[in-house]
């Protein structure tokens, strides 16, 4: 994707554009589908990152009319492209726990070493989440440093808070009671996700989150 200017009220930033186009079909994933409003689905990686309290995905918007056609515009992050997961310092590798957690929740099937950026303020940013949210387990990642570790502390709290946002009845579910029904999937976050995600995909997000707790 090439950087394109993105105009928003009172400020202009550089954005990377990725058009929808007519992508080659992926055997393991269903093709892109349209929402009830008729717009081609946009990536919900930023919304999920914010809901999880991670703040790791740059601002992303969908535009019907963009230089290369319909697609997403994402704020371009100034970074060193030569610094990637495979040459991260040991200290930076230890900072990857939230990244691994995020990928587990969104079921990311394409976490490459160059998709993790450090900006000039040393903040971690995550990009390129075009193959996520499948109902079946599709995790494919370069980050296996923490395999087998128990999720605890702040990250566990973030998962619990996220699940409560997604399904307000999650406390009862975690206690082993009846799982949320379709009618219970009416939280603001769930309704927002349902603009472009199928109900089954949203319930799969909740199921993966419960399994991590």
mmCIF file of N, CA, C and O in Angstrom, residues 114-179:
data_model
loop_
_atom_site.group_PDB
_atom_site.id
_atom_site.type_symbol
_atom_site.label_atom_id
_atom_site.label_comp_id
_atom_site.label_asym_id
_atom_site.label_seq_id
_atom_site.Cartn_x
_atom_site.Cartn_y
_atom_site.Cartn_z
ATOM 1 N N UNK A 114 7.261 -8.261 9.987
ATOM 2 C CA UNK A 114 7.262 -6.855 9.616
ATOM 3 C C UNK A 114 5.969 -6.134 9.909
ATOM 4 O O UNK A 114 5.829 -4.952 9.552
ATOM 5 N N UNK A 115 5.018 -6.801 10.548
ATOM 6 C CA UNK A 115 3.720 -6.191 10.851
ATOM 7 C C UNK A 115 3.688 -5.554 12.241
ATOM 8 O O UNK A 115 2.641 -5.116 12.695
ATOM 9 N N UNK A 116 4.831 -5.509 12.914
ATOM 10 C CA UNK A 116 4.934 -4.935 14.258
ATOM 11 C C UNK A 116 5.900 -3.764 14.170
ATOM 12 O O UNK A 116 7.087 -3.948 13.886
ATOM 13 N N UNK A 117 5.393 -2.557 14.405
ATOM 14 C CA UNK A 117 6.188 -1.349 14.199
ATOM 15 C C UNK A 117 6.430 -0.632 15.521
ATOM 16 O O UNK A 117 5.560 -0.594 16.392
ATOM 17 N N UNK A 118 7.610 -0.035 15.652
ATOM 18 C CA UNK A 118 7.921 0.855 16.762
ATOM 19 C C UNK A 118 8.036 2.267 16.206
ATOM 20 O O UNK A 118 8.822 2.507 15.295
ATOM 21 N N UNK A 119 7.229 3.188 16.741
ATOM 22 C CA UNK A 119 7.315 4.556 16.238
ATOM 23 C C UNK A 119 8.443 5.305 16.932
ATOM 24 O O UNK A 119 9.208 4.732 17.720
ATOM 25 N N UNK A 120 8.560 6.588 16.645
ATOM 26 C CA UNK A 120 9.661 7.376 17.196
ATOM 27 C C UNK A 120 9.551 7.568 18.701
ATOM 28 O O UNK A 120 10.525 7.961 19.345
ATOM 29 N N UNK A 121 8.369 7.299 19.269
ATOM 30 C CA UNK A 121 8.177 7.373 20.722
ATOM 31 C C UNK A 121 8.252 6.001 21.376
ATOM 32 O O UNK A 121 7.876 5.836 22.548
ATOM 33 N N UNK A 122 8.682 4.997 20.607
ATOM 34 C CA UNK A 122 8.833 3.629 21.091
ATOM 35 C C UNK A 122 7.498 2.962 21.406
ATOM 36 O O UNK A 122 7.445 2.008 22.180
ATOM 37 N N UNK A 123 6.416 3.460 20.811
ATOM 38 C CA UNK A 123 5.104 2.824 20.975
ATOM 39 C C UNK A 123 4.963 1.714 19.944
ATOM 40 O O UNK A 123 5.399 1.855 18.799
ATOM 41 N N UNK A 124 4.347 0.604 20.337
ATOM 42 C CA UNK A 124 4.154 -0.533 19.435
ATOM 43 C C UNK A 124 2.864 -0.347 18.634
ATOM 44 O O UNK A 124 1.809 -0.062 19.201
ATOM 45 N N UNK A 125 2.971 -0.517 17.321
ATOM 46 C CA UNK A 125 1.804 -0.455 16.445
ATOM 47 C C UNK A 125 1.718 -1.742 15.623
ATOM 48 O O UNK A 125 2.742 -2.295 15.215
ATOM 49 N N UNK A 126 0.500 -2.184 15.368
ATOM 50 C CA UNK A 126 0.255 -3.417 14.619
ATOM 51 C C UNK A 126 -0.510 -3.090 13.345
ATOM 52 O O UNK A 126 -1.469 -2.329 13.372
ATOM 53 N N UNK A 127 -0.077 -3.676 12.233
ATOM 54 C CA UNK A 127 -0.720 -3.406 10.949
ATOM 55 C C UNK A 127 -1.009 -4.719 10.216
ATOM 56 O O UNK A 127 -0.542 -5.783 10.611
ATOM 57 N N UNK A 128 -1.797 -4.589 9.149
ATOM 58 C CA UNK A 128 -2.061 -5.687 8.209
ATOM 59 C C UNK A 128 -2.835 -6.831 8.869
ATOM 60 O O UNK A 128 -2.301 -7.900 9.134
ATOM 61 N N UNK A 129 -4.124 -6.579 9.113
ATOM 62 C CA UNK A 129 -4.989 -7.589 9.736
ATOM 63 C C UNK A 129 -6.127 -7.981 8.799
ATOM 64 O O UNK A 129 -7.286 -8.022 9.184
ATOM 65 N N UNK A 130 -5.784 -8.278 7.571
ATOM 66 C CA UNK A 130 -6.814 -8.580 6.575
ATOM 67 C C UNK A 130 -7.358 -9.996 6.643
ATOM 68 O O UNK A 130 -8.336 -10.313 5.985
ATOM 69 N N UNK A 131 -6.722 -10.882 7.432
ATOM 70 C CA UNK A 131 -7.176 -12.276 7.494
ATOM 71 C C UNK A 131 -7.411 -12.632 8.953
ATOM 72 O O UNK A 131 -6.597 -13.298 9.600
ATOM 73 N N UNK A 132 -8.528 -12.178 9.477
ATOM 74 C CA UNK A 132 -8.850 -12.388 10.891
ATOM 75 C C UNK A 132 -10.325 -12.760 11.053
ATOM 76 O O UNK A 132 -11.081 -12.752 10.087
ATOM 77 N N UNK A 133 -10.709 -13.085 12.283
ATOM 78 C CA UNK A 133 -12.102 -13.245 12.707
ATOM 79 C C UNK A 133 -12.795 -14.511 12.196
ATOM 80 O O UNK A 133 -14.008 -14.629 12.293
ATOM 81 N N UNK A 134 -12.048 -15.470 11.653
ATOM 82 C CA UNK A 134 -12.685 -16.706 11.197
ATOM 83 C C UNK A 134 -13.264 -17.454 12.398
ATOM 84 O O UNK A 134 -12.765 -17.355 13.513
ATOM 85 N N UNK A 135 -14.339 -18.190 12.173
ATOM 86 C CA UNK A 135 -14.963 -18.936 13.272
ATOM 87 C C UNK A 135 -14.134 -20.147 13.683
ATOM 88 O O UNK A 135 -14.242 -20.629 14.814
ATOM 89 N N UNK A 136 -13.301 -20.652 12.787
ATOM 90 C CA UNK A 136 -12.419 -21.769 13.111
ATOM 91 C C UNK A 136 -11.052 -21.229 13.505
ATOM 92 O O UNK A 136 -10.668 -20.123 13.125
ATOM 93 N N UNK A 137 -10.298 -22.015 14.258
ATOM 94 C CA UNK A 137 -8.966 -21.588 14.683
ATOM 95 C C UNK A 137 -8.036 -21.508 13.473
ATOM 96 O O UNK A 137 -7.794 -22.512 12.798
ATOM 97 N N UNK A 138 -7.513 -20.303 13.227
ATOM 98 C CA UNK A 138 -6.653 -20.082 12.063
ATOM 99 C C UNK A 138 -5.362 -19.365 12.440
ATOM 100 O O UNK A 138 -4.684 -18.850 11.564
ATOM 101 N N UNK A 139 -5.035 -19.298 13.731
ATOM 102 C CA UNK A 139 -3.884 -18.527 14.170
ATOM 103 C C UNK A 139 -2.617 -18.953 13.429
ATOM 104 O O UNK A 139 -2.256 -20.124 13.394
ATOM 105 N N UNK A 140 -1.952 -17.942 12.853
ATOM 106 C CA UNK A 140 -0.657 -18.160 12.205
ATOM 107 C C UNK A 140 0.195 -16.939 12.522
ATOM 108 O O UNK A 140 -0.139 -15.822 12.150
ATOM 109 N N UNK A 141 1.282 -17.158 13.224
ATOM 110 C CA UNK A 141 2.044 -16.043 13.761
ATOM 111 C C UNK A 141 3.515 -16.411 13.904
ATOM 112 O O UNK A 141 3.865 -17.595 13.938
ATOM 113 N N UNK A 142 4.354 -15.380 13.988
ATOM 114 C CA UNK A 142 5.778 -15.607 14.246
ATOM 115 C C UNK A 142 6.069 -15.552 15.747
ATOM 116 O O UNK A 142 7.180 -15.857 16.168
ATOM 117 N N UNK A 143 5.076 -15.161 16.550
ATOM 118 C CA UNK A 143 5.298 -14.950 17.984
ATOM 119 C C UNK A 143 4.864 -16.187 18.769
ATOM 120 O O UNK A 143 3.681 -16.392 19.020
ATOM 121 N N UNK A 144 5.855 -16.993 19.162
ATOM 122 C CA UNK A 144 5.567 -18.172 19.983
ATOM 123 C C UNK A 144 6.373 -18.153 21.280
ATOM 124 O O UNK A 144 6.472 -19.167 21.985
ATOM 125 N N UNK A 145 6.935 -16.998 21.589
ATOM 126 C CA UNK A 145 7.801 -16.875 22.754
ATOM 127 C C UNK A 145 7.094 -17.201 24.066
ATOM 128 O O UNK A 145 7.738 -17.613 25.036
ATOM 129 N N UNK A 146 5.773 -16.999 24.106
ATOM 130 C CA UNK A 146 5.048 -17.116 25.372
ATOM 131 C C UNK A 146 4.094 -18.307 25.400
ATOM 132 O O UNK A 146 3.201 -18.367 26.246
ATOM 133 N N UNK A 147 4.288 -19.235 24.468
ATOM 134 C CA UNK A 147 3.418 -20.407 24.410
ATOM 135 C C UNK A 147 3.453 -21.170 25.730
ATOM 136 O O UNK A 147 4.524 -21.432 26.286
ATOM 137 N N UNK A 148 2.268 -21.490 26.253
ATOM 138 C CA UNK A 148 2.167 -22.238 27.493
ATOM 139 C C UNK A 148 2.116 -21.381 28.740
ATOM 140 O O UNK A 148 1.832 -21.896 29.823
ATOM 141 N N UNK A 149 2.378 -20.083 28.596
ATOM 142 C CA UNK A 149 2.306 -19.195 29.758
ATOM 143 C C UNK A 149 0.857 -18.900 30.139
ATOM 144 O O UNK A 149 -0.014 -18.806 29.279
ATOM 145 N N UNK A 150 0.621 -18.737 31.412
ATOM 146 C CA UNK A 150 -0.700 -18.339 31.887
ATOM 147 C C UNK A 150 -0.870 -16.835 31.698
ATOM 148 O O UNK A 150 0.042 -16.064 31.962
ATOM 149 N N UNK A 151 -2.037 -16.426 31.198
ATOM 150 C CA UNK A 151 -2.331 -15.005 31.041
ATOM 151 C C UNK A 151 -2.806 -14.478 32.393
ATOM 152 O O UNK A 151 -3.786 -14.963 32.949
ATOM 153 N N UNK A 152 -2.099 -13.511 32.916
ATOM 154 C CA UNK A 152 -2.417 -13.032 34.260
ATOM 155 C C UNK A 152 -2.243 -11.521 34.333
ATOM 156 O O UNK A 152 -1.859 -10.866 33.366
ATOM 157 N N UNK A 153 -2.551 -10.986 35.504
ATOM 158 C CA UNK A 153 -2.315 -9.578 35.761
ATOM 159 C C UNK A 153 -3.134 -8.658 34.884
ATOM 160 O O UNK A 153 -4.334 -8.875 34.654
ATOM 161 N N UNK A 154 -2.502 -7.619 34.371
ATOM 162 C CA UNK A 154 -3.188 -6.593 33.590
ATOM 163 C C UNK A 154 -3.837 -7.159 32.337
ATOM 164 O O UNK A 154 -4.955 -6.774 31.974
ATOM 165 N N UNK A 155 -3.157 -8.080 31.666
ATOM 166 C CA UNK A 155 -3.713 -8.645 30.437
ATOM 167 C C UNK A 155 -4.972 -9.465 30.734
ATOM 168 O O UNK A 155 -5.934 -9.449 29.961
ATOM 169 N N UNK A 156 -4.977 -10.190 31.837
ATOM 170 C CA UNK A 156 -6.169 -10.935 32.213
ATOM 171 C C UNK A 156 -7.329 -9.970 32.481
ATOM 172 O O UNK A 156 -8.465 -10.219 32.069
ATOM 173 N N UNK A 157 -7.034 -8.879 33.162
ATOM 174 C CA UNK A 157 -8.070 -7.883 33.442
ATOM 175 C C UNK A 157 -8.615 -7.287 32.150
ATOM 176 O O UNK A 157 -9.833 -7.066 32.026
ATOM 177 N N UNK A 158 -7.760 -7.048 31.190
ATOM 178 C CA UNK A 158 -8.209 -6.504 29.899
ATOM 179 C C UNK A 158 -9.148 -7.484 29.205
ATOM 180 O O UNK A 158 -10.155 -7.085 28.603
ATOM 181 N N UNK A 159 -8.838 -8.769 29.266
ATOM 182 C CA UNK A 159 -9.711 -9.775 28.659
ATOM 183 C C UNK A 159 -11.074 -9.800 29.347
ATOM 184 O O UNK A 159 -12.117 -9.868 28.685
ATOM 185 N N UNK A 160 -11.073 -9.763 30.668
ATOM 186 C CA UNK A 160 -12.332 -9.794 31.420
ATOM 187 C C UNK A 160 -13.180 -8.563 31.102
ATOM 188 O O UNK A 160 -14.402 -8.671 30.909
ATOM 189 N N UNK A 161 -12.543 -7.404 31.029
ATOM 190 C CA UNK A 161 -13.270 -6.170 30.729
ATOM 191 C C UNK A 161 -13.826 -6.206 29.319
ATOM 192 O O UNK A 161 -14.976 -5.811 29.067
ATOM 193 N N UNK A 162 -13.029 -6.711 28.373
ATOM 194 C CA UNK A 162 -13.480 -6.818 26.987
ATOM 195 C C UNK A 162 -14.679 -7.750 26.870
ATOM 196 O O UNK A 162 -15.667 -7.429 26.196
ATOM 197 N N UNK A 163 -14.611 -8.895 27.533
ATOM 198 C CA UNK A 163 -15.698 -9.864 27.447
ATOM 199 C C UNK A 163 -16.981 -9.294 28.040
ATOM 200 O O UNK A 163 -18.081 -9.531 27.534
ATOM 201 N N UNK A 164 -16.835 -8.528 29.105
ATOM 202 C CA UNK A 164 -18.003 -7.895 29.713
ATOM 203 C C UNK A 164 -18.616 -6.850 28.779
ATOM 204 O O UNK A 164 -19.835 -6.682 28.743
ATOM 205 N N UNK A 165 -17.775 -6.162 28.002
ATOM 206 C CA UNK A 165 -18.285 -5.223 27.013
ATOM 207 C C UNK A 165 -19.031 -5.937 25.897
ATOM 208 O O UNK A 165 -20.070 -5.476 25.431
ATOM 209 N N UNK A 166 -18.469 -7.074 25.482
ATOM 210 C CA UNK A 166 -19.043 -7.793 24.351
ATOM 211 C C UNK A 166 -20.346 -8.471 24.732
ATOM 212 O O UNK A 166 -21.360 -8.366 24.024
ATOM 213 N N UNK A 167 -20.336 -9.186 25.853
ATOM 214 C CA UNK A 167 -21.531 -9.847 26.369
ATOM 215 C C UNK A 167 -21.678 -9.473 27.837
ATOM 216 O O UNK A 167 -21.005 -10.050 28.692
ATOM 217 N N UNK A 168 -22.525 -8.526 28.180
ATOM 218 C CA UNK A 168 -22.671 -8.122 29.575
ATOM 219 C C UNK A 168 -23.004 -9.261 30.524
ATOM 220 O O UNK A 168 -22.793 -9.147 31.721
ATOM 221 N N UNK A 169 -23.494 -10.352 29.995
ATOM 222 C CA UNK A 169 -23.819 -11.504 30.848
ATOM 223 C C UNK A 169 -22.629 -12.437 31.009
ATOM 224 O O UNK A 169 -22.766 -13.539 31.517
ATOM 225 N N UNK A 170 -21.450 -11.994 30.569
ATOM 226 C CA UNK A 170 -20.293 -12.886 30.550
ATOM 227 C C UNK A 170 -19.910 -13.388 31.934
ATOM 228 O O UNK A 170 -19.354 -14.461 32.076
ATOM 229 N N UNK A 171 -20.199 -12.585 32.981
ATOM 230 C CA UNK A 171 -19.861 -13.045 34.327
ATOM 231 C C UNK A 171 -20.555 -14.345 34.649
ATOM 232 O O UNK A 171 -19.967 -15.278 35.185
ATOM 233 N N UNK A 172 -21.848 -14.450 34.282
ATOM 234 C CA UNK A 172 -22.585 -15.687 34.503
ATOM 235 C C UNK A 172 -22.023 -16.804 33.634
ATOM 236 O O UNK A 172 -21.913 -17.954 34.066
ATOM 237 N N UNK A 173 -21.649 -16.465 32.411
ATOM 238 C CA UNK A 173 -21.096 -17.484 31.510
ATOM 239 C C UNK A 173 -19.794 -18.041 32.066
ATOM 240 O O UNK A 173 -19.556 -19.248 32.047
ATOM 241 N N UNK A 174 -18.928 -17.149 32.565
ATOM 242 C CA UNK A 174 -17.659 -17.603 33.107
ATOM 243 C C UNK A 174 -17.867 -18.496 34.319
ATOM 244 O O UNK A 174 -17.040 -19.339 34.638
ATOM 245 N N UNK A 175 -18.999 -18.304 35.003
ATOM 246 C CA UNK A 175 -19.312 -19.120 36.176
ATOM 247 C C UNK A 175 -19.913 -20.466 35.779
ATOM 248 O O UNK A 175 -20.268 -21.261 36.632
ATOM 249 N N UNK A 176 -20.074 -20.693 34.463
ATOM 250 C CA UNK A 176 -20.560 -21.970 33.981
ATOM 251 C C UNK A 176 -22.029 -22.006 33.680
ATOM 252 O O UNK A 176 -22.587 -23.085 33.454
ATOM 253 N N UNK A 177 -22.717 -20.867 33.699
ATOM 254 C CA UNK A 177 -24.137 -20.853 33.393
ATOM 255 C C UNK A 177 -24.361 -20.838 31.887
ATOM 256 O O UNK A 177 -23.429 -20.915 31.103
ATOM 257 N N UNK A 178 -25.609 -20.695 31.481
ATOM 258 C CA UNK A 178 -25.978 -20.775 30.072
ATOM 259 C C UNK A 178 -25.247 -19.706 29.263
ATOM 260 O O UNK A 178 -25.196 -18.551 29.657
ATOM 261 N N UNK A 179 -24.620 -20.068 28.128
ATOM 262 C CA UNK A 179 -23.937 -19.070 27.310
ATOM 263 C C UNK A 179 -24.915 -18.073 26.714
ATOM 264 O O UNK A 179 -26.109 -18.331 26.622
#
